[in-house]
Amino acid sequence: MKNTFGTSLTVTLFGESHGAEIGAVIDGLAPGIPVDEDWIASQLTLRRPAGRISTARQEADAFRIVSGVFNGRTTGTPVAILIPNADTRSGDYQRGPARPGHADLTAWAKYHGYEDYRGGGHFSGRITAALVAAGAIAIAALRQKGILIGTHIARCAGIDDAPFTDLSADLPRLNSLPFAVLDEARGQAMREAVEKAAAQCDSVGGILETAVAGLPAGVGEPWFDTVESVLSHVLFSVPAVKGVEFGDGFALADMTGSRANDPIRMKDGKPYTTTNRNGGVNGGITNGMPVIFRCAVKPTPSIAQEQQTVDPSAGEETTLTIKGRHDPAIVHRARVVVDSVTALALCDLLVLRYGTDWLAPEK
Amino acid sequence: MKNTFGTSLTVTLFGESHGAEIGAVIDGLAPGIPVDEDWIASQLTLRRPAGRISTARQEADAFRIVSGVFNGRTTGTPVAILIPNADTRSGDYQRGPARPGHADLTAWAKYHGYEDYRGGGHFSGRITAALVAAGAIAIAALRQKGILIGTHIARCAGIDDAPFTDLSADLPRLNSLPFAVLDEARGQAMREAVEKAAAQCDSVGGILETAVAGLPAGVGEPWFDTVESVLSHVLFSVPAVKGVEFGDGFALADMTGSRANDPIRMKDGKPYTTTNRNGGVNGGITNGMPVIFRCAVKPTPSIAQEQQTVDPSAGEETTLTIKGRHDPAIVHRARVVVDSVTALALCDLLVLRYGTDWLAPEK
Amino acid sequence: MKNTFGTSLTVTLFGESHGAEIGAVIDGLAPGIPVDEDWIASQLTLRRPAGRISTARQEADAFRIVSGVFNGRTTGTPVAILIPNADTRSGDYQRGPARPGHADLTAWAKYHGYEDYRGGGHFSGRITAALVAAGAIAIAALRQKGILIGTHIARCAGIDDAPFTDLSADLPRLNSLPFAVLDEARGQAMREAVEKAAAQCDSVGGILETAVAGLPAGVGEPWFDTVESVLSHVLFSVPAVKGVEFGDGFALADMTGSRANDPIRMKDGKPYTTTNRNGGVNGGITNGMPVIFRCAVKPTPSIAQEQQTVDPSAGEETTLTIKGRHDPAIVHRARVVVDSVTALALCDLLVLRYGTDWLAPEK
Amino acid sequence: MKNTFGTSLTVTLFGESHGAEIGAVIDGLAPGIPVDEDWIASQLTLRRPAGRISTARQEADAFRIVSGVFNGRTTGTPVAILIPNADTRSGDYQRGPARPGHADLTAWAKYHGYEDYRGGGHFSGRITAALVAAGAIAIAALRQKGILIGTHIARCAGIDDAPFTDLSADLPRLNSLPFAVLDEARGQAMREAVEKAAAQCDSVGGILETAVAGLPAGVGEPWFDTVESVLSHVLFSVPAVKGVEFGDGFALADMTGSRANDPIRMKDGKPYTTTNRNGGVNGGITNGMPVIFRCAVKPTPSIAQEQQTVDPSAGEETTLTIKGRHDPAIVHRARVVVDSVTALALCDLLVLRYGTDWLAPEK
């Protein structure tokens, strides 16, 4: 489906970095869900570059909801959110050599040179603003149903954050942090490492760890629309994500079965597991434990060093030193994008299972 | 889509471990593709348990293609492949306590007790036989177009295989190996470690690494149907896969941008990269380099040790010691399943891009 | 999706007229739905040719359900139904001239000659047996929820049946009739007209009128998955259907608005309309009134007269006189196919709206 | 998919009659297709009310293409078209009694009163402006490939237009006509009948007949995505369409097979049929003849007579006399909507079959 994701609740994405507007259309939201524009704005702020470790580009993100919301609530029909591109300096972005690590060369191969190459065009991280605006509505709807999503920077520039300890405290706290770590001292160390990389005209990557608490057991549609399949699908759509693992993920490959299996017990008539190495998912279906996953985020490809590349128009080798405003790290900004796509994908699985009105508030 | 995967070329899966037949329907295959039943049988043999490190269950896998093939070639209409369940000892598998690490409890939560619980029912690894049969046709069709897929056991029981060196030699060699490693000495060490785990009533996991050579640049449909999104979707449908990474994957999170970016050069008028840390994919679109990814396979959940669990019918805690025939490792058997779903997903992306007849042989 | 239909509840169809087996896979059925094999068999009998106005081909339709049913109820996982092709006289059906009105020539254009041409191959009406078997489960599930579907031969060979009068009496009565008319005298006249056409080596068509009673208001997903859109989609998949109209359909084109609008009144706190010219659908959404539609069924294309045609293999004009066993009318057999696809499409819309478990019986 | 239609080429629709903007997102268009904004504007003009037989509402339809077009050509990424709602007099449209024949009551049932009721909200014919803008790009792309679409008002207020005679002359001529008839004298009679109905505070309906010339043989994906299935699906999404028939449609029900079958002959090595009673489609696949279909358009439901209805907020019976600006006929305006959705659906089938780049102009 190219730029539309989902089965019962779908999101459609459009726009280019330097086009007039970017946007998203969310379809399949139950009627009656409150839409809080301040909340959407605050989520967009988390995505927006800020401070020394982000690009200097300032985007107002003055979004407009032009359909599907009436008297402050969803109507049940498509919600279209538009975000104009305000601060676009096209002079910085003429077609030139392909930037290594970006989609420049693959877009050229795919679109035969007709693509809007300015600032990465449709493949710019800029487009994630529309995903975040859409995701904000989904995050709020899930929260209202007792389902909380939170992501921290589990690792950045080789420095580990503290692990999750108590999700009921961790998740609400994480969301408001511009640089979402559980241990602020380690976060400070991460930011210093990012600044050091920036000083060396370089960039760093990291790992995002996400927890979803409150999901009922029995969600996911094996074989092919398992929770892991659907989440990984949309997580790999987030630019720079190159790996996704659930529960202990790759570490499970080195465990024995006696350690990897989560022992099951009962509490108040409900089963739970005493460990959560499987990340809340067995056989592709939620088991009622928190869903836990981690995304590998590669370092920002745009760096201010000379790089070996080719010029697709000329068909020749060349070198490139990228100028302009770029982030030495994007892992902290990608965090809210990961939360957003997670919420959208889970809303889809939930309404597919429980019906289109499930997200609506109780009357 | 639950048990159907794909957009233009789809595969639909059905069956239970102890039902009458399992099967797959492949729709959207171009007309005229040769279908070699011996080849399908040989792929099924690779999936089938064999030797001391696999379960003693012997399945004939006497598949029948009942539609969509005429005079040895695909007709262009749906190909249905049926595999009867021959050797099913239902006596071994009464509903009992939920097996930790399996889908027993989540299936109970989802299907309210109506699920066929015998041998894991629809969630049994047995069902992958149908995927392998379907995938065999896709693998052969891709090979005919110069696209080769190969997977090796990159790691098992903590032991690493040698890395890929020359894909043109490695890929054809790997496919025929029952225990697919690039370095047979390390493979021997792995198998010994598996037997040791079995002797301790335990099991081990591993990592599968796959390479796809010969894909054209420009394949993949961002934002949401990127190559990584589509492949991870179907890879996470393979039982026991808990992590997927492309290129250097999670290792990229620790690199700097100057190291993670693949330098681009030209050769014979075509761009290539001198490293392949991005695994042949930029911005979700193939760049013409081999597509490389790794799957984390957790250890077999069925182990002959006492485990803490619950009995869903009784709603009570209990312990369980699994008896019967089970694999101490499945990573070597999962290998051909990974190849199969990879081939099916890539065929879909290719025919979506190039048209339904693209896989047909030249006349 | 070619041979798969539906969003939450899907049906996948495969097989050829003279292949080994035909079949259908239904996915997304709630767990716990009773599956009555006698009922399925009785529905298949209605589709099967019988009596003087149908082909002499005798098909046992000895279907087997090989997955998704356990202890007489659906499990919630895919239900695969297989029907072997017993009585196939391939000698009657060598590739020859294209039969006018059939898919022979279009299949040739589409599949480049690789299609299984025997007896129409994948385009044979024979394949509808699998649809009927699948539909039988859906019809029974809907009935259990108070939703009744019934179709009568509103017109055949130029003779009109009586109109629906009381759906609560008409619908249950219609289903068991091999030649489903509301007025048996007119049915007799229709059958005589069919026999007369047969005597002249010719065939006749007709119109099927379907009523669905008991659907809740609010079903249908505009703009694109309206009730009318989804039903017409699947109705036009039924061979020989060349027209579909809802409510007064084409007759509405000649009415004034003051006559076409259904006046709305209240009864017991629920709105209803005093007429039903819109066929129970406004704006693509059910209004709580019976859904009414009519399908035009063209005359059987196989006739025993000489016809002008071409031989695709030879690329030459020729004439053709079709021999063998063929129906002088199929409208009475198409009836149960229409009921079946209607039930499948409505189940999909209902579970999409109310959740995957909605069709399950109350515990 | 609710408000998204298509498989490889999709269109997503959003907006309400009195919201800020309506719009459409077209995804899957090949890169390099010229986009002529004057052409889009001229198509929007055909949809726009004009003259005495249309509502007095004047809409500027000042559309903006905000993504997917660069230097006058498609980029291959989503094209978003926005149309602001300029002239909206909300005062005319408070929630009141449900208008008979409209979606007011069904939207109430579906969205529980949260729907934007003003002017019909998301169910207003206004939304078709976005479909027409999207369709204009598809129509132009098809024309460039030699595929022409044209629709005439075959019947209105009981008056028949002349039939198609020579498509190569008829189709290009029809498109520019505000009241598209083949025989202008009959068109004049139709308009007089419409005005007469308007004078009686009433409205009239009609039948639109569409021809598509230049489609290759072999297009359509049986069983479920036949040409007839896909076209009828999207045609029934057009407001007021209550019937769709292909070729001779319902008239085929009264024919004998010897008359209904189109004789096949050869010309210049290509098969053709000497009649076209099957409307260019056999077995759901195009046969190379023009595709012909007819849509029944019901009379405008908004009439200035007192009607019996209910007030959903109050839950009571009431009467309603609709005031404000309304069309006594919409068949002439629906014409361009029919052309638009036809073009979008055919582009989807074509690029699914021939690949995503098929619509691109030759370089």
CSV table of N, CA and C in Angstrom, one decimal, chain C residues 140-199:
chain,number,residue,atom,x,y,z
C,140,ALA,N,-25.2,-19.6,7.8
C,140,ALA,CA,-25.6,-20.2,9.1
C,140,ALA,C,-25.2,-19.3,10.2
C,141,ALA,N,-24.0,-18.7,10.1
C,141,ALA,CA,-23.6,-17.8,11.2
C,141,ALA,C,-24.5,-16.6,11.3
C,142,LEU,N,-24.8,-16.0,10.1
C,142,LEU,CA,-25.7,-14.8,10.1
C,142,LEU,C,-27.1,-15.2,10.7
C,143,ARG,N,-27.6,-16.3,10.3
C,143,ARG,CA,-28.9,-16.7,10.7
C,143,ARG,C,-29.0,-16.8,12.2
C,144,GLN,N,-28.0,-17.3,12.8
C,144,GLN,CA,-27.9,-17.4,14.2
C,144,GLN,C,-27.9,-16.0,14.9
C,145,LYS,N,-27.5,-15.0,14.2
C,145,LYS,CA,-27.5,-13.6,14.7
C,145,LYS,C,-28.8,-12.9,14.3
C,146,GLY,N,-29.7,-13.7,13.7
C,146,GLY,CA,-31.0,-13.1,13.3
C,146,GLY,C,-31.0,-12.4,11.9
C,147,ILE,N,-30.0,-12.7,11.1
C,147,ILE,CA,-29.9,-12.1,9.8
C,147,ILE,C,-30.2,-13.1,8.8
C,148,LEU,N,-31.3,-12.9,8.0
C,148,LEU,CA,-31.7,-13.9,7.0
C,148,LEU,C,-31.5,-13.4,5.6
C,149,ILE,N,-31.0,-14.3,4.7
C,149,ILE,CA,-30.8,-13.9,3.3
C,149,ILE,C,-31.7,-14.9,2.5
C,150,GLY,N,-32.3,-14.3,1.5
C,150,GLY,CA,-33.1,-15.2,0.6
C,150,GLY,C,-33.1,-14.5,-0.8
C,151,THR,N,-33.1,-15.4,-1.8
C,151,THR,CA,-33.1,-14.9,-3.2
C,151,THR,C,-34.2,-15.7,-4.0
C,152,HIS,N,-34.9,-15.0,-4.8
C,152,HIS,CA,-35.8,-15.7,-5.7
C,152,HIS,C,-35.5,-15.3,-7.2
C,153,ILE,N,-36.0,-16.2,-8.1
C,153,ILE,CA,-35.8,-16.0,-9.5
C,153,ILE,C,-36.9,-15.0,-9.9
C,154,ALA,N,-36.6,-13.7,-9.8
C,154,ALA,CA,-37.6,-12.7,-10.1
C,154,ALA,C,-38.1,-12.7,-11.5
C,155,ARG,N,-37.3,-13.2,-12.4
C,155,ARG,CA,-37.6,-13.2,-13.8
C,155,ARG,C,-36.8,-14.2,-14.5
C,156,CYS,N,-37.4,-15.0,-15.4
C,156,CYS,CA,-36.6,-16.0,-16.2
C,156,CYS,C,-37.3,-16.2,-17.5
C,157,ALA,N,-36.6,-16.1,-18.5
C,157,ALA,CA,-37.1,-16.3,-19.9
C,157,ALA,C,-38.3,-15.4,-20.1
C,158,GLY,N,-38.2,-14.2,-19.6
C,158,GLY,CA,-39.2,-13.2,-19.8
C,158,GLY,C,-40.5,-13.3,-18.9
C,159,ILE,N,-40.4,-14.2,-18.0
C,159,ILE,CA,-41.6,-14.4,-17.1
C,159,ILE,C,-41.3,-13.9,-15.7
C,160,ASP,N,-42.1,-13.1,-15.1
C,160,ASP,CA,-41.9,-12.6,-13.8
C,160,ASP,C,-42.4,-13.5,-12.7
C,161,ASP,N,-41.7,-13.6,-11.6
C,161,ASP,CA,-42.2,-14.2,-10.4
C,161,ASP,C,-43.0,-13.2,-9.7
C,162,ALA,N,-43.8,-13.6,-8.7
C,162,ALA,CA,-44.5,-12.7,-7.8
C,162,ALA,C,-43.4,-11.9,-6.9
C,163,PRO,N,-43.8,-10.8,-6.5
C,163,PRO,CA,-42.8,-10.0,-5.6
C,163,PRO,C,-42.8,-10.6,-4.2
C,164,PHE,N,-41.7,-10.2,-3.5
C,164,PHE,CA,-41.7,-10.4,-2.0
C,164,PHE,C,-42.9,-9.8,-1.4
C,165,THR,N,-43.5,-10.5,-0.4
C,165,THR,CA,-44.6,-9.9,0.3
C,165,THR,C,-44.3,-9.8,1.8
C,166,ASP,N,-44.0,-10.9,2.4
C,166,ASP,CA,-43.7,-11.0,3.8
C,166,ASP,C,-42.3,-11.7,4.0
C,167,LEU,N,-41.3,-10.9,4.2
C,167,LEU,CA,-39.9,-11.5,4.2
C,167,LEU,C,-39.8,-12.6,5.3
C,168,SER,N,-40.5,-12.4,6.5
C,168,SER,CA,-40.3,-13.4,7.5
C,168,SER,C,-40.8,-14.7,7.1
C,169,ALA,N,-41.8,-14.8,6.2
C,169,ALA,CA,-42.2,-16.1,5.7
C,169,ALA,C,-41.5,-16.4,4.4
C,170,ASP,N,-41.2,-15.5,3.6
C,170,ASP,CA,-40.6,-15.8,2.3
C,170,ASP,C,-39.2,-16.3,2.4
C,171,LEU,N,-38.4,-15.7,3.2
C,171,LEU,CA,-37.0,-16.0,3.2
C,171,LEU,C,-36.7,-17.4,3.7
C,172,PRO,N,-37.3,-17.9,4.8
C,172,PRO,CA,-37.0,-19.3,5.2
C,172,PRO,C,-37.5,-20.3,4.1
C,173,ARG,N,-38.6,-20.0,3.5
C,173,ARG,CA,-39.2,-20.9,2.6
C,173,ARG,C,-38.3,-21.0,1.3
C,174,LEU,N,-37.8,-19.9,0.8
C,174,LEU,CA,-37.0,-19.9,-0.4
C,174,LEU,C,-35.9,-20.8,-0.4
C,175,ASN,N,-35.2,-20.8,0.8
C,175,ASN,CA,-33.9,-21.5,0.7
C,175,ASN,C,-33.9,-22.9,0.3
C,176,SER,N,-34.9,-23.6,0.7
C,176,SER,CA,-34.9,-25.1,0.4
C,176,SER,C,-35.4,-25.4,-1.0
C,177,LEU,N,-35.9,-24.4,-1.8
C,177,LEU,CA,-36.4,-24.7,-3.1
C,177,LEU,C,-35.3,-24.9,-4.1
C,178,PRO,N,-35.4,-26.0,-4.9
C,178,PRO,CA,-34.4,-26.2,-6.0
C,178,PRO,C,-34.6,-25.1,-7.1
C,179,PHE,N,-35.8,-24.7,-7.3
C,179,PHE,CA,-36.1,-23.7,-8.3
C,179,PHE,C,-36.8,-22.6,-7.5
C,180,ALA,N,-36.1,-21.6,-7.0
C,180,ALA,CA,-36.6,-20.7,-6.0
C,180,ALA,C,-37.5,-19.6,-6.5
C,181,VAL,N,-38.8,-19.8,-6.5
C,181,VAL,CA,-39.7,-18.8,-6.9
C,181,VAL,C,-40.8,-18.6,-5.8
C,182,LEU,N,-41.4,-17.5,-5.7
C,182,LEU,CA,-42.4,-17.2,-4.7
C,182,LEU,C,-43.7,-17.7,-5.2
C,183,ASP,N,-43.9,-17.8,-6.5
C,183,ASP,CA,-45.2,-18.3,-7.0
C,183,ASP,C,-44.9,-19.5,-7.9
C,184,GLU,N,-45.2,-20.6,-7.4
C,184,GLU,CA,-44.8,-21.9,-8.1
C,184,GLU,C,-45.4,-22.0,-9.5
C,185,ALA,N,-46.6,-21.4,-9.7
C,185,ALA,CA,-47.2,-21.5,-11.0
C,185,ALA,C,-46.3,-20.8,-12.0
C,186,ARG,N,-45.8,-19.6,-11.6
C,186,ARG,CA,-44.9,-18.9,-12.5
C,186,ARG,C,-43.6,-19.7,-12.7
C,187,GLY,N,-43.2,-20.3,-11.6
C,187,GLY,CA,-42.0,-21.1,-11.7
C,187,GLY,C,-42.1,-22.2,-12.8
C,188,GLN,N,-43.3,-22.8,-12.7
C,188,GLN,CA,-43.6,-23.9,-13.7
C,188,GLN,C,-43.5,-23.3,-15.2
C,189,ALA,N,-44.1,-22.1,-15.3
C,189,ALA,CA,-44.0,-21.5,-16.7
C,189,ALA,C,-42.6,-21.2,-17.1
C,190,MET,N,-41.8,-20.7,-16.1
C,190,MET,CA,-40.4,-20.5,-16.4
C,190,MET,C,-39.7,-21.7,-16.8
C,191,ARG,N,-39.9,-22.8,-16.1
C,191,ARG,CA,-39.2,-24.0,-16.5
C,191,ARG,C,-39.6,-24.6,-17.8
C,192,GLU,N,-40.9,-24.4,-18.2
C,192,GLU,CA,-41.3,-24.8,-19.5
C,192,GLU,C,-40.6,-23.9,-20.6
C,193,ALA,N,-40.5,-22.7,-20.3
C,193,ALA,CA,-39.8,-21.8,-21.3
C,193,ALA,C,-38.3,-22.2,-21.4
C,194,VAL,N,-37.7,-22.6,-20.3
C,194,VAL,CA,-36.3,-23.1,-20.4
C,194,VAL,C,-36.2,-24.3,-21.2
C,195,GLU,N,-37.2,-25.2,-21.0
C,195,GLU,CA,-37.1,-26.5,-21.8
C,195,GLU,C,-37.3,-26.2,-23.3
C,196,LYS,N,-38.2,-25.3,-23.5
C,196,LYS,CA,-38.4,-24.9,-24.9
C,196,LYS,C,-37.2,-24.3,-25.6
C,197,ALA,N,-36.5,-23.5,-24.8
C,197,ALA,CA,-35.2,-22.9,-25.3
C,197,ALA,C,-34.2,-24.0,-25.6
C,198,ALA,N,-34.2,-25.0,-24.6
C,198,ALA,CA,-33.2,-26.1,-24.8
C,198,ALA,C,-33.5,-26.9,-26.0
C,199,ALA,N,-34.8,-27.1,-26.3
C,199,ALA,CA,-35.2,-27.8,-27.5
C,199,ALA,C,-34.8,-27.1,-28.7
